[in-house]
Coordinates of C-alpha atoms and ligand atoms in Angstrom, one line a residue:
X1 CA 0.0 0.0 0.0
X2 CA 1.4 3.4 -1.0
X3 CA -0.8 6.4 -0.4
X4 CA -0.3 10.1 -0.9
X5 CA 0.3 10.4 2.9
X6 CA 3.2 7.9 2.6
X7 CA 4.7 10.2 0.0
X8 CA 4.1 13.2 2.2
X9 CA 5.7 11.6 5.3
X10 CA 8.7 10.5 3.2
X11 CA 8.9 14.0 1.8
X12 CA 8.6 12.7 -1.7
X13 CA 5.9 15.3 -2.4
X14 CA 5.8 18.7 -0.7
X15 CA 3.3 19.7 1.9
X16 CA 2.9 22.6 4.3
X17 CA 4.0 21.1 7.6
X18 CA 2.6 22.6 10.8
X19 CA 4.1 20.1 13.2
X20 CA 6.3 17.0 13.1
X21 CA 7.8 14.7 15.7
X22 CA 9.0 11.1 15.6
X23 CA 5.5 9.7 15.6
X24 CA 3.3 12.2 13.7
X25 CA 3.3 14.7 10.9
X26 CA 0.6 17.5 10.8
X27 CA 0.0 19.2 7.5
X28 CA -2.3 21.7 6.1
X29 CA -5.1 20.2 4.0
X30 CA -4.7 20.9 0.3
X31 CA -8.4 21.7 0.0
X32 CA -9.2 23.5 3.3
X33 CA -12.8 23.5 4.6
X34 CA -12.1 26.1 7.3
X35 CA -9.6 28.9 7.8
X36 CA -7.5 26.3 9.7
X37 CA -7.7 22.8 8.3
X38 CA -5.0 20.4 9.4
X39 CA -4.5 16.7 8.9
X40 CA -2.9 14.8 11.8
X41 CA -1.2 11.7 10.4
X42 CA 0.6 9.0 12.4
X43 CA 3.9 7.8 10.9
X44 CA 2.8 4.2 11.5
X45 CA 0.7 3.1 8.6
X46 CA -2.8 2.0 9.4
X47 CA -5.4 2.1 6.6
X48 CA -8.7 2.7 8.4
X49 CA -10.0 3.1 12.0
X50 CA -11.2 -0.6 11.6
X51 CA -7.6 -1.7 11.3
X52 CA -6.2 -0.2 14.5
X53 CA -5.2 -3.2 16.6
X54 CA -5.5 -3.3 20.3
X55 CA -1.8 -2.7 20.8
X56 CA -2.0 0.3 18.5
X57 CA -4.8 2.1 20.4
X58 CA -2.2 4.2 22.2
X59 CA -1.9 6.1 18.9
X60 CA -5.3 7.6 19.5
X61 CA -4.2 9.1 22.8
X62 CA -1.0 10.4 21.2
X63 CA -3.1 12.0 18.6
X64 CA -5.2 13.8 21.2
X65 CA -2.1 15.1 22.8
X66 CA -1.1 16.5 19.4
X67 CA -4.5 18.1 19.2
X68 CA -4.0 19.9 22.5
X69 CA -0.6 21.1 21.4
X70 CA -1.9 22.4 18.1
X71 CA -4.9 24.1 19.7
X72 CA -2.7 26.1 22.0
X73 CA -0.1 26.8 19.3
X74 CA -2.7 28.1 16.9
X75 CA -4.6 29.9 19.7
X76 CA -7.9 28.2 19.1
X77 CA -8.1 26.2 22.4
X78 CA -10.7 28.7 23.8
X79 CA -12.5 29.7 20.6
X80 CA -12.8 26.0 19.6
X81 CA -12.2 23.5 16.9
X82 CA -13.7 20.3 15.4
X83 CA -12.1 16.9 15.0
X84 CA -13.2 14.5 12.3
X85 CA -12.0 11.0 11.3
X86 CA -13.6 9.5 8.3
X87 CA -13.9 5.7 7.8
X88 CA -14.5 3.9 4.5
X89 CA -16.8 5.2 1.6
X90 CA -19.9 6.1 3.6
X91 CA -17.8 8.0 6.1
X92 CA -16.2 10.0 3.2
X93 CA -12.7 8.5 3.5
X94 CA -10.7 9.2 0.4
X95 CA -7.1 8.6 1.6
X96 CA -6.7 5.1 3.1
X97 CA -4.2 6.0 5.7
X98 CA -5.7 7.0 9.0
X99 CA -5.7 10.7 9.8
X100 CA -7.6 13.2 11.9
X101 CA -9.0 16.5 10.5
X102 CA -8.5 19.5 12.8
X103 CA -10.8 22.4 11.7
X104 CA -10.9 25.8 13.3
X105 CA -10.8 29.5 12.7
X106 CA -14.5 30.2 12.3
X107 CA -17.8 29.0 13.8
X108 CA -18.5 25.8 12.0
X109 CA -22.0 24.8 11.1
X110 CA -23.6 21.7 12.6
X111 CA -24.1 20.0 9.3
X112 CA -23.3 16.3 9.4
X113 CA -23.9 15.4 5.8
Ligands
5GP201 P1 -10.5 12.0 3.9 O1 -11.5 12.3 2.9 O2 -9.8 10.7 3.5 O3 -11.0 12.0 5.3 O4 -9.4 13.1 3.9 C1 -8.3 13.2 3.0 C2 -7.9 14.6 2.9 O5 -6.6 14.7 2.4 C3 -8.8 15.5 2.1 O6 -9.4 16.6 2.9 C4 -7.9 16.1 1.0 O7 -8.2 17.4 0.7 C5 -6.6 15.9 1.6 N1 -5.5 15.7 0.6 C6 -5.5 14.8 -0.4 N2 -4.4 14.9 -1.1 C7 -3.6 15.8 -0.5 C8 -2.3 16.2 -0.7 O8 -1.6 15.8 -1.7 N3 -1.8 17.2 0.1 C9 -2.5 17.6 1.2 N4 -1.9 18.5 2.0 N5 -3.8 17.2 1.5 C10 -4.3 16.3 0.6

């Protein structure tokens, strides 16, 4: 499996990187749906939420820690933000490499599709 996010993590294609550490990369979405639209991507490849094994569930806690860091860094911790993870076709997943959307910078509507 080789997705666009593999190429982004490997720096084979450019992206606007907001944050990076040994375990995650956070990039700006190429097609932003809000003034701030980030994608939090673990460096360990997992295709969908369904594929996270029991001993990989810690990745979700790490992801939430990244969310908290980003919210403070971007000064939206008090104004607010929305987190989305899409799974499979009905969930709207288009890139089969797990990632979390971080949306902020305006009051988002409550539309759930
Ligand atoms: P999904 O629909 O799978 O939840 O989200 C995939 C997201 O990746 C979409 O919001 C899409 O705009 C974004 N995306 C797809 N290709 C690229 C790319 O090459 N660079 C960046 N920065 N974002 C991408």
